[in-house]
Tab-separated table of C-alpha atoms and ligand atoms in Angstrom:
chain	number	residue	atom	x	y	z
P	1	MET	CA	-4.315	-3.470	30.066
P	2	ARG	CA	-4.323	-0.180	31.922
P	3	TYR	CA	-2.536	3.123	31.873
P	4	TYR	CA	-1.856	5.404	34.796
P	5	ARG	CA	-1.216	8.770	33.201
P	6	ASP	CA	-4.196	10.546	31.713
P	7	THR	CA	-2.845	11.074	28.199
P	8	TRP	CA	-4.045	8.606	25.624
P	9	ALA	CA	-5.106	8.134	22.009
P	10	ASP	CA	-8.577	6.887	21.159
P	11	ILE	CA	-8.364	4.872	17.939
P	12	ASP	CA	-11.754	4.586	16.263
P	13	LEU	CA	-11.694	1.362	14.239
P	14	ASP	CA	-15.120	2.118	12.756
P	15	ALA	CA	-13.675	5.336	11.303
P	16	LEU	CA	-10.881	3.263	9.720
P	17	GLN	CA	-13.453	0.964	8.140
P	18	TYR	CA	-15.499	3.964	7.017
P	19	ASN	CA	-12.449	5.469	5.301
P	20	ILE	CA	-11.591	2.184	3.584
P	21	LYS	CA	-15.155	1.846	2.232
P	22	SER	CA	-15.350	5.502	1.226
P	23	LEU	CA	-12.046	5.239	-0.688
P	24	GLU	CA	-12.970	1.894	-2.255
P	25	LYS	CA	-16.183	3.308	-3.712
P	26	HIS	CA	-14.041	5.937	-5.400
P	27	HIS	CA	-10.962	4.062	-6.642
P	28	GLN	CA	-12.611	0.643	-7.234
P	29	LYS	CA	-9.304	-1.200	-6.972
P	30	ALA	CA	-7.787	-3.647	-4.503
P	31	LEU	CA	-6.425	-2.033	-1.336
P	32	ILE	CA	-2.818	-2.374	-0.251
P	33	ALA	CA	-3.004	-0.906	3.259
P	34	ILE	CA	0.183	0.994	4.093
P	35	ILE	CA	0.738	0.460	7.784
P	36	LYS	CA	4.419	1.253	8.121
P	37	ALA	CA	5.740	3.249	11.085
P	38	ASN	CA	3.417	1.416	13.472
P	39	ALA	CA	0.451	2.190	11.202
P	40	TYR	CA	1.294	5.892	11.126
P	41	GLY	CA	1.365	5.867	14.919
P	42	HIS	CA	-2.001	4.071	15.292
P	43	GLY	CA	-0.622	0.645	16.335
P	44	ASP	CA	0.332	-1.951	13.725
P	45	ASP	CA	-1.536	-5.140	14.680
P	46	MET	CA	-4.922	-3.662	15.605
P	47	ILE	CA	-4.926	-1.597	12.402
P	48	ALA	CA	-3.738	-4.593	10.352
P	49	LYS	CA	-6.574	-6.763	11.675
P	50	LYS	CA	-9.232	-4.159	10.964
P	51	ALA	CA	-7.822	-3.318	7.531
P	52	LEU	CA	-7.835	-7.001	6.515
P	53	ALA	CA	-11.342	-7.457	7.919
P	54	SER	CA	-12.437	-4.388	5.919
P	55	GLY	CA	-11.141	-5.828	2.644
P	56	ALA	CA	-7.429	-4.939	2.359
P	57	LYS	CA	-5.714	-7.503	0.147
P	58	ILE	CA	-2.114	-6.776	1.221
P	59	LEU	CA	-0.492	-4.984	4.171
P	60	ALA	CA	2.633	-2.992	3.346
P	61	VAL	CA	5.385	-1.886	5.709
P	62	SER	CA	8.800	-0.302	5.336
P	63	SER	CA	11.157	-2.980	6.665
P	64	LEU	CA	11.509	-6.628	7.549
P	65	ASP	CA	11.378	-5.651	11.234
P	66	GLU	CA	7.982	-4.023	10.741
P	67	ALA	CA	6.766	-7.075	8.817
P	68	LEU	CA	8.020	-9.440	11.531
P	69	SER	CA	6.390	-7.294	14.201
P	70	LEU	CA	3.076	-8.110	12.504
P	71	ARG	CA	3.878	-11.817	12.128
P	72	TYR	CA	4.927	-12.030	15.802
P	73	LYS	CA	1.519	-10.565	16.665
P	74	HIS	CA	-0.111	-13.366	14.645
P	75	ILE	CA	-1.111	-11.328	11.590
P	76	LYS	CA	-1.369	-13.933	8.849
P	77	GLY	CA	-2.358	-11.880	5.791
P	78	PRO	CA	-0.029	-11.054	2.874
P	79	ILE	CA	2.661	-8.527	3.821
P	80	LEU	CA	4.834	-6.552	1.400
P	81	VAL	CA	8.036	-4.782	2.471
P	82	LEU	CA	8.385	-1.533	0.513
P	83	GLY	CA	11.946	-0.739	1.593
P	84	HIS	CA	15.335	-2.414	1.413
P	85	VAL	CA	15.809	-5.922	2.811
P	86	SER	CA	19.401	-7.066	3.275
P	87	PRO	CA	20.170	-9.823	0.753
P	88	SER	CA	21.523	-11.962	3.590
P	89	ASP	CA	18.117	-11.751	5.347
P	90	ILE	CA	16.084	-12.872	2.356
P	91	HIS	CA	15.651	-16.363	3.866
P	92	VAL	CA	13.739	-14.739	6.751
P	93	ALA	CA	11.289	-13.146	4.305
P	94	ILE	CA	10.805	-16.499	2.565
P	95	ALA	CA	10.328	-18.421	5.816
P	96	GLU	CA	7.789	-15.897	7.146
P	97	LYS	CA	5.973	-15.558	3.801
P	98	ILE	CA	6.793	-11.872	3.532
P	99	SER	CA	6.921	-10.353	0.032
P	100	VAL	CA	9.764	-8.044	-0.874
P	101	THR	CA	10.374	-5.126	-3.222
P	102	VAL	CA	13.087	-5.227	-5.857
P	103	THR	CA	14.756	-2.015	-4.819
P	104	SER	CA	17.732	-1.987	-7.239
P	105	TYR	CA	19.411	-3.964	-9.989
P	106	ALA	CA	22.431	-4.643	-7.743
P	107	TRP	CA	20.100	-5.943	-5.029
P	108	ALA	CA	18.343	-8.273	-7.458
P	109	LYS	CA	21.726	-9.671	-8.498
P	110	ALA	CA	22.932	-9.971	-4.894
P	111	ILE	CA	20.008	-12.112	-3.721
P	112	LEU	CA	20.637	-14.658	-6.495
P	113	LYS	CA	23.311	-16.174	-4.232
P	114	GLU	CA	20.545	-17.376	-1.888
P	115	ASP	CA	17.967	-20.116	-2.358
P	116	LEU	CA	15.013	-18.044	-3.555
P	117	THR	CA	12.455	-20.799	-4.026
P	118	GLY	CA	9.063	-19.449	-2.992
P	119	LEU	CA	10.125	-15.805	-2.642
P	120	VAL	CA	7.351	-13.390	-3.658
P	121	ALA	CA	8.534	-10.087	-5.126
P	122	HIS	CA	7.129	-6.823	-6.419
P	123	LEU	CA	9.278	-5.091	-9.008
P	124	LYS	CA	9.564	-1.374	-8.401
P	125	ILE	CA	10.103	0.923	-11.353
P	126	ASP	CA	11.740	4.251	-10.610
P	127	THR	CA	9.841	6.713	-12.785
P	128	GLY	CA	11.174	9.888	-11.224
P	129	MET	CA	11.154	9.720	-7.429
P	130	ASN	CA	14.808	8.626	-7.560
P	131	ARG	CA	14.566	6.773	-4.286
P	132	MET	CA	14.148	3.076	-5.071
P	133	GLY	CA	13.588	0.833	-8.073
P	134	LEU	CA	14.860	-0.144	-11.498
P	135	LYS	CA	15.227	2.469	-14.180
P	136	THR	CA	15.763	0.730	-17.497
P	137	LEU	CA	13.861	-1.882	-19.480
P	138	GLU	CA	17.057	-3.912	-19.913
P	139	GLU	CA	17.507	-4.172	-16.144
P	140	VAL	CA	13.865	-5.141	-15.652
P	141	LEU	CA	13.942	-7.862	-18.313
P	142	GLU	CA	17.187	-9.305	-16.966
P	143	VAL	CA	15.876	-9.382	-13.383
P	144	LEU	CA	12.633	-11.028	-14.470
P	145	HIS	CA	14.589	-13.648	-16.389
P	146	ASP	CA	16.914	-14.324	-13.422
P	147	PHE	CA	13.971	-14.505	-11.018
P	148	ASP	CA	12.031	-16.927	-13.228
P	149	GLN	CA	15.077	-19.214	-13.294
P	150	ALA	CA	15.497	-18.941	-9.516
P	151	GLY	CA	11.882	-19.796	-8.655
P	152	VAL	CA	10.878	-16.300	-7.523
P	153	ILE	CA	7.216	-15.403	-7.956
P	154	THR	CA	7.250	-11.839	-9.319
P	155	GLU	CA	3.642	-10.991	-8.586
P	156	GLY	CA	3.738	-7.195	-8.585
P	157	LEU	CA	4.868	-4.238	-10.646
P	158	TYR	CA	4.766	-0.756	-9.169
P	159	THR	CA	6.046	2.765	-9.030
P	160	HIS	CA	5.682	5.651	-6.571
P	161	PHE	CA	4.615	9.202	-7.393
P	162	ALA	CA	6.724	12.077	-6.095
P	163	SER	CA	4.137	14.900	-6.268
P	164	SER	CA	0.722	13.301	-5.887
P	165	ASP	CA	-0.454	16.214	-3.713
P	166	ASP	CA	-0.022	18.626	-6.633
P	167	PRO	CA	-3.500	19.235	-8.079
P	168	LYS	CA	-1.975	20.058	-11.472
P	169	GLU	CA	-0.624	16.488	-11.665
P	170	ILE	CA	2.131	17.377	-14.128
P	171	GLN	CA	4.826	15.153	-12.626
P	172	THR	CA	2.306	12.452	-11.697
P	173	GLN	CA	1.058	12.271	-15.286
P	174	ALA	CA	4.630	12.100	-16.628
P	175	GLN	CA	5.556	9.323	-14.163
P	176	TYR	CA	2.396	7.376	-14.975
P	177	GLU	CA	3.089	7.572	-18.714
P	178	LEU	CA	6.636	6.285	-18.170
P	179	PHE	CA	5.308	3.428	-16.050
P	180	GLU	CA	2.650	2.564	-18.621
P	181	ALA	CA	5.218	2.532	-21.442
P	182	MET	CA	7.524	0.304	-19.383
P	183	PHE	CA	4.671	-2.088	-18.598
P	184	HIS	CA	3.781	-2.493	-22.268
P	185	LYS	CA	7.414	-3.110	-23.198
P	186	ILE	CA	7.790	-5.740	-20.440
P	187	ASN	CA	4.856	-7.490	-22.097
P	188	ARG	CA	3.960	-9.781	-19.227
P	189	SER	CA	1.115	-10.032	-16.776
P	190	PHE	CA	1.381	-9.337	-13.041
P	191	LYS	CA	-1.088	-10.189	-10.306
P	192	TRP	CA	-0.793	-6.702	-8.840
P	193	ILE	CA	-0.037	-3.423	-10.604
P	194	HIS	CA	-0.030	-0.343	-8.372
P	195	CYS	CA	1.091	3.291	-8.504
P	196	SER	CA	-1.145	5.442	-6.321
P	197	ASN	CA	-0.748	6.544	-2.730
P	198	SER	CA	-3.654	8.257	-0.897
P	199	ASP	CA	-3.664	11.563	-2.757
P	200	ALA	CA	-3.253	9.916	-6.162
P	201	ALA	CA	-5.972	7.346	-5.377
P	202	ILE	CA	-8.306	10.257	-4.666
P	203	HIS	CA	-7.265	12.656	-7.402
P	204	PHE	CA	-5.550	10.775	-10.242
P	205	ASP	CA	-6.812	7.951	-12.437
P	206	THR	CA	-4.550	4.931	-13.142
P	207	PRO	CA	-6.548	2.640	-15.453
P	208	LEU	CA	-3.581	0.280	-15.872
P	209	CYS	CA	-3.512	-0.532	-12.151
P	210	ASN	CA	-5.658	-2.985	-10.224
P	211	ALA	CA	-4.509	-1.876	-6.763
P	212	VAL	CA	-3.748	1.271	-4.769
P	213	ARG	CA	-1.339	1.756	-1.853
P	214	ILE	CA	-3.130	3.856	0.729
P	215	GLY	CA	-1.613	5.088	3.981
P	216	LEU	CA	-2.559	8.500	5.310
P	217	ALA	CA	-6.142	8.465	3.971
P	218	LEU	CA	-6.851	5.270	5.934
P	219	PHE	CA	-6.346	7.401	9.025
P	220	GLY	CA	-8.620	10.185	7.816
P	221	TYR	CA	-6.431	12.682	5.983
P	222	SER	CA	-5.749	13.741	2.410
P	223	SER	CA	-4.520	16.881	0.662
P	224	PHE	CA	-7.777	16.815	-1.310
P	225	GLU	CA	-11.372	17.227	-0.139
P	226	PHE	CA	-12.709	13.734	0.485
P	227	ASP	CA	-15.180	11.998	2.769
P	228	LEU	CA	-12.854	10.722	5.509
P	229	LYS	CA	-12.989	10.578	9.309
P	230	PRO	CA	-9.966	11.041	11.610
P	231	VAL	CA	-9.218	7.704	13.262
P	232	MET	CA	-7.147	9.043	16.159
P	233	THR	CA	-8.269	11.460	18.861
P	234	LEU	CA	-5.414	12.346	21.176
P	235	LYS	CA	-6.628	13.359	24.616
P	236	THR	CA	-5.369	14.377	28.011
P	237	LYS	CA	-6.731	15.815	31.261
P	238	LEU	CA	-5.942	18.941	33.272
P	239	VAL	CA	-3.714	17.953	36.191
P	240	ASN	CA	-2.983	21.363	37.716
P	241	VAL	CA	-5.171	24.488	37.424
P	242	LYS	CA	-4.123	27.842	38.816
P	243	THR	CA	-4.457	31.607	38.488
P	244	ILE	CA	-1.369	33.620	37.657
P	245	GLN	CA	-0.943	37.381	37.936
P	246	ALA	CA	0.132	39.912	35.323
P	247	GLY	CA	3.915	39.766	34.913
P	248	GLU	CA	4.311	36.145	35.999
P	249	THR	CA	6.159	33.945	33.514
P	250	VAL	CA	5.489	30.367	32.462
P	251	SER	CA	7.860	27.412	31.840
P	252	TYR	CA	11.551	27.131	30.984
P	253	GLY	CA	13.262	30.228	29.722
P	254	ALA	CA	10.321	32.424	30.810
P	255	THR	CA	9.284	32.903	27.180
P	256	TYR	CA	5.680	33.697	28.144
P	257	THR	CA	4.661	36.542	30.459
P	258	ALA	CA	1.028	36.871	31.531
P	259	PRO	CA	-0.282	40.258	30.330
P	260	HIS	CA	-2.981	40.193	33.030
P	261	THR	CA	-4.479	37.776	35.524
P	262	GLU	CA	-4.977	34.444	33.769
P	263	ILE	CA	-6.153	30.940	34.534
P	264	ILE	CA	-3.708	28.368	33.273
P	265	ALA	CA	-3.427	24.574	33.484
P	266	THR	CA	-0.738	21.950	33.210
P	267	ILE	CA	-1.341	18.886	31.028
P	268	PRO	CA	0.762	15.711	31.052
P	269	ILE	CA	2.200	15.614	27.547
P	270	GLY	CA	5.579	16.843	26.344
P	271	TYR	CA	8.231	16.442	23.741
P	272	ALA	CA	9.120	12.940	24.996
P	273	ASP	CA	5.624	11.965	23.829
P	274	GLY	CA	6.327	13.406	20.392
P	275	TRP	CA	4.551	16.639	21.321
P	276	ASN	CA	7.029	18.919	19.588
P	277	ARG	CA	8.298	22.126	21.213
P	278	LYS	CA	6.898	24.000	18.221
P	279	HIS	CA	3.383	23.479	19.625
P	280	GLN	CA	4.001	26.583	21.735
P	281	GLY	CA	1.490	29.208	20.509
P	282	ASP	CA	-0.814	26.585	18.943
P	283	VAL	CA	-4.122	25.492	20.505
P	284	CYS	CA	-5.898	22.470	21.935
P	285	TYR	CA	-9.586	22.294	22.880
P	286	ILE	CA	-11.782	21.933	25.936
P	287	GLY	CA	-15.187	21.416	24.336
P	288	ASP	CA	-15.400	24.250	21.788
P	289	SER	CA	-12.923	26.495	23.609
P	290	ALA	CA	-9.464	26.872	22.106
P	291	CYS	CA	-6.690	26.909	24.733
P	292	GLU	CA	-3.266	28.194	23.721
P	293	PHE	CA	-0.059	26.363	24.630
P	294	ILE	CA	1.848	28.996	26.592
P	295	GLY	CA	5.530	28.887	27.417
P	296	ARG	CA	7.940	26.188	26.364
P	297	ILE	CA	6.757	22.609	25.985
P	298	CYS	CA	8.625	20.538	28.610
P	299	MET	CA	9.709	16.914	28.285
P	300	ASP	CA	6.612	15.470	29.981
P	301	GLN	CA	4.245	18.373	30.516
P	302	CYS	CA	3.133	21.685	29.123
P	303	MET	CA	0.918	24.598	30.084
P	304	ILE	CA	-2.224	25.960	28.426
P	305	ARG	CA	-4.284	29.101	28.993
P	306	LEU	CA	-7.941	28.512	29.913
P	307	ASP	CA	-10.877	30.781	29.058
P	308	GLN	CA	-12.494	30.009	32.421
P	309	LEU	CA	-11.931	27.901	35.490
P	310	TYR	CA	-12.225	24.173	34.767
P	311	PRO	CA	-11.702	21.544	37.455
P	312	GLU	CA	-8.629	19.331	37.422
P	313	GLY	CA	-9.556	16.157	35.543
P	314	THR	CA	-11.292	18.070	32.716
P	315	GLU	CA	-10.717	16.387	29.345
P	316	VAL	CA	-8.709	18.166	26.634
P	317	GLU	CA	-8.567	17.300	22.921
P	318	LEU	CA	-5.023	17.629	21.611
P	319	LEU	CA	-5.611	16.183	18.140
P	320	GLY	CA	-8.830	15.129	16.469
P	321	LYS	CA	-11.969	16.677	14.978
P	322	LYS	CA	-11.586	20.030	16.791
P	323	ALA	CA	-7.809	20.169	17.116
P	324	SER	CA	-7.448	19.549	13.416
P	325	ILE	CA	-4.187	18.247	12.008
P	326	TYR	CA	-4.030	20.694	9.099
P	327	PRO	CA	-3.775	24.006	10.992
P	328	MET	CA	-1.498	22.150	13.415
P	329	SER	CA	0.796	21.063	10.551
P	330	LYS	CA	0.941	24.653	9.360
P	331	HIS	CA	1.830	25.914	12.827
P	332	LEU	CA	4.540	23.263	13.214
P	333	GLU	CA	5.798	23.827	9.662
P	334	THR	CA	5.398	20.129	8.934
P	335	ILE	CA	2.994	17.572	7.455
P	336	PRO	CA	0.348	15.341	9.088
P	337	TYR	CA	2.556	12.281	8.475
P	338	GLU	CA	5.246	13.665	10.782
P	339	ILE	CA	2.829	14.633	13.567
P	340	LEU	CA	1.241	11.161	13.647
P	341	THR	CA	4.408	9.109	13.338
P	342	GLN	CA	6.298	11.136	15.952
P	343	LEU	CA	3.829	10.298	18.737
P	344	SER	CA	5.815	8.074	21.057
P	345	ASP	CA	4.896	4.698	22.510
P	346	ARG	CA	4.544	6.413	25.884
P	347	ILE	CA	1.013	7.256	24.744
P	348	PRO	CA	-1.338	4.299	25.312
P	349	LYS	CA	-3.937	3.530	22.646
P	350	VAL	CA	-7.559	2.734	23.388
P	351	TYR	CA	-9.227	0.938	20.469
P	352	LEU	CA	-12.922	1.617	20.007
P	353	GLU	CA	-15.666	-0.118	18.080
P	354	LYS	CA	-19.205	1.231	18.178
P	355	CYS	CA	-17.873	3.890	20.600
P	356	LYS	CA	-16.880	1.189	23.141
P	357	PRO	CA	-13.303	0.296	24.124
P	358	ILE	CA	-12.413	-3.187	22.853
P	359	ASN	CA	-8.686	-3.154	23.652
P	360	THR	CA	-6.092	-0.948	25.321
P	361	ILE	CA	-2.433	-1.167	24.406
P	362	ASN	CA	0.149	0.468	26.623
P	363	PRO	CA	3.532	-0.578	25.184
P	364	ARG	CA	5.429	0.654	28.262
P	365	LEU	CA	3.566	-1.761	30.525
P	366	ILE	CA	3.939	-4.993	28.554
P	367	LYS	CA	5.432	-7.506	30.982
P	368	LYS	CA	8.406	-9.579	29.909
P	369	GLU	CA	7.480	-13.226	29.624
P	370	ASP	CA	11.020	-14.547	30.104
K	401	LIG	C1	6.027	3.369	-1.633
K	401	LIG	C2	4.894	3.993	-0.873
K	401	LIG	N1	3.644	3.750	-1.264
K	401	LIG	C3	2.576	4.285	-0.630
K	401	LIG	C4	2.752	5.100	0.463
K	401	LIG	C5	1.548	5.673	1.151
K	401	LIG	O1	1.486	7.048	1.019
K	401	LIG	P1	0.263	7.856	1.637
K	401	LIG	O2	0.410	7.778	3.095
K	401	LIG	O3	0.448	9.228	1.106
K	401	LIG	O4	-0.973	7.182	1.148
K	401	LIG	C6	4.034	5.389	0.903
K	401	LIG	C7	4.228	6.278	2.050
K	401	LIG	O5	5.143	7.002	2.211
K	401	LIG	C8	5.139	4.816	0.220
K	401	LIG	O6	6.404	5.045	0.608
């Protein structure tokens, strides 16, 4: 598959494997690879395949649609949906062998109307995030009893930390203790017990658990110092290079005025690609040279200031080792998660192994078969 606009994301599958191995050495638990939101913008099926080949035991996504997207792309491994599944759609999960999360007591009661034979479930305990899960022991025991009667296989017990990026771990510790106490009171074994996301898997010990749910760190990022490699490098090429004179303005609204003669270039990425208007004033890189985004980011293009004349066709790194996501997040007043997941499917992905392209996916050029 090809692409015809020179803006693309290189996805280094060896870096993904490196991160999985590096994390595994540290947490020594089974990996539940969190690949929701199109694998944090990296492409769900290619990341799923590599994660499973690198040892992930379960893939987790946010919705039945995301799970089915993987099944339709022939991903056969175990898949867990972390978010809400409509009770009336539970037969789809059963038919496609997709595990579900018990997101509330009312939900657990509602699905009892369906034939649940063969359904695999993970029970979520709400220990303080107040987003999803059961809160009381009575609810948990009743649901487990109902599920046993209905032929549901309740193979997992989990919770989710609200402040795992806090190095002081006060809330994380409190949530873990609640979870541990609940587990002991339930007095039953589960195939999978899991609490930690990336930051917790790196920074916080959960001896009760035999699995971790890792998302962001798979792709090379964590709030804590850790040996990880960025998986995605977002690149583009200069498509228009020119000199402007002092006093000339750049882009919509004329928010940038050249203070003196400058060389500037246009690159083909804009807010329709998920390249937020707040990038104005931030930098991208040509080799080691930082180039500032000047003037407003347009829908499909934006302008950068060059330190010297480069020919049209010169490669620019927008996000990667040089154009690091952390200073970028600060500039955009956001978090790496948002930057990665906002990148639109207008950006083709080139998957690399041993530095060689093995597949290119350009979602906008997939031909309809019927
Ligand atoms: C329930 C749950 N577990 C794990 C994760 C993975 O988190 P992270 O990307 O920080 O590893 C998420 C992501 O939001 C989540 O919602």
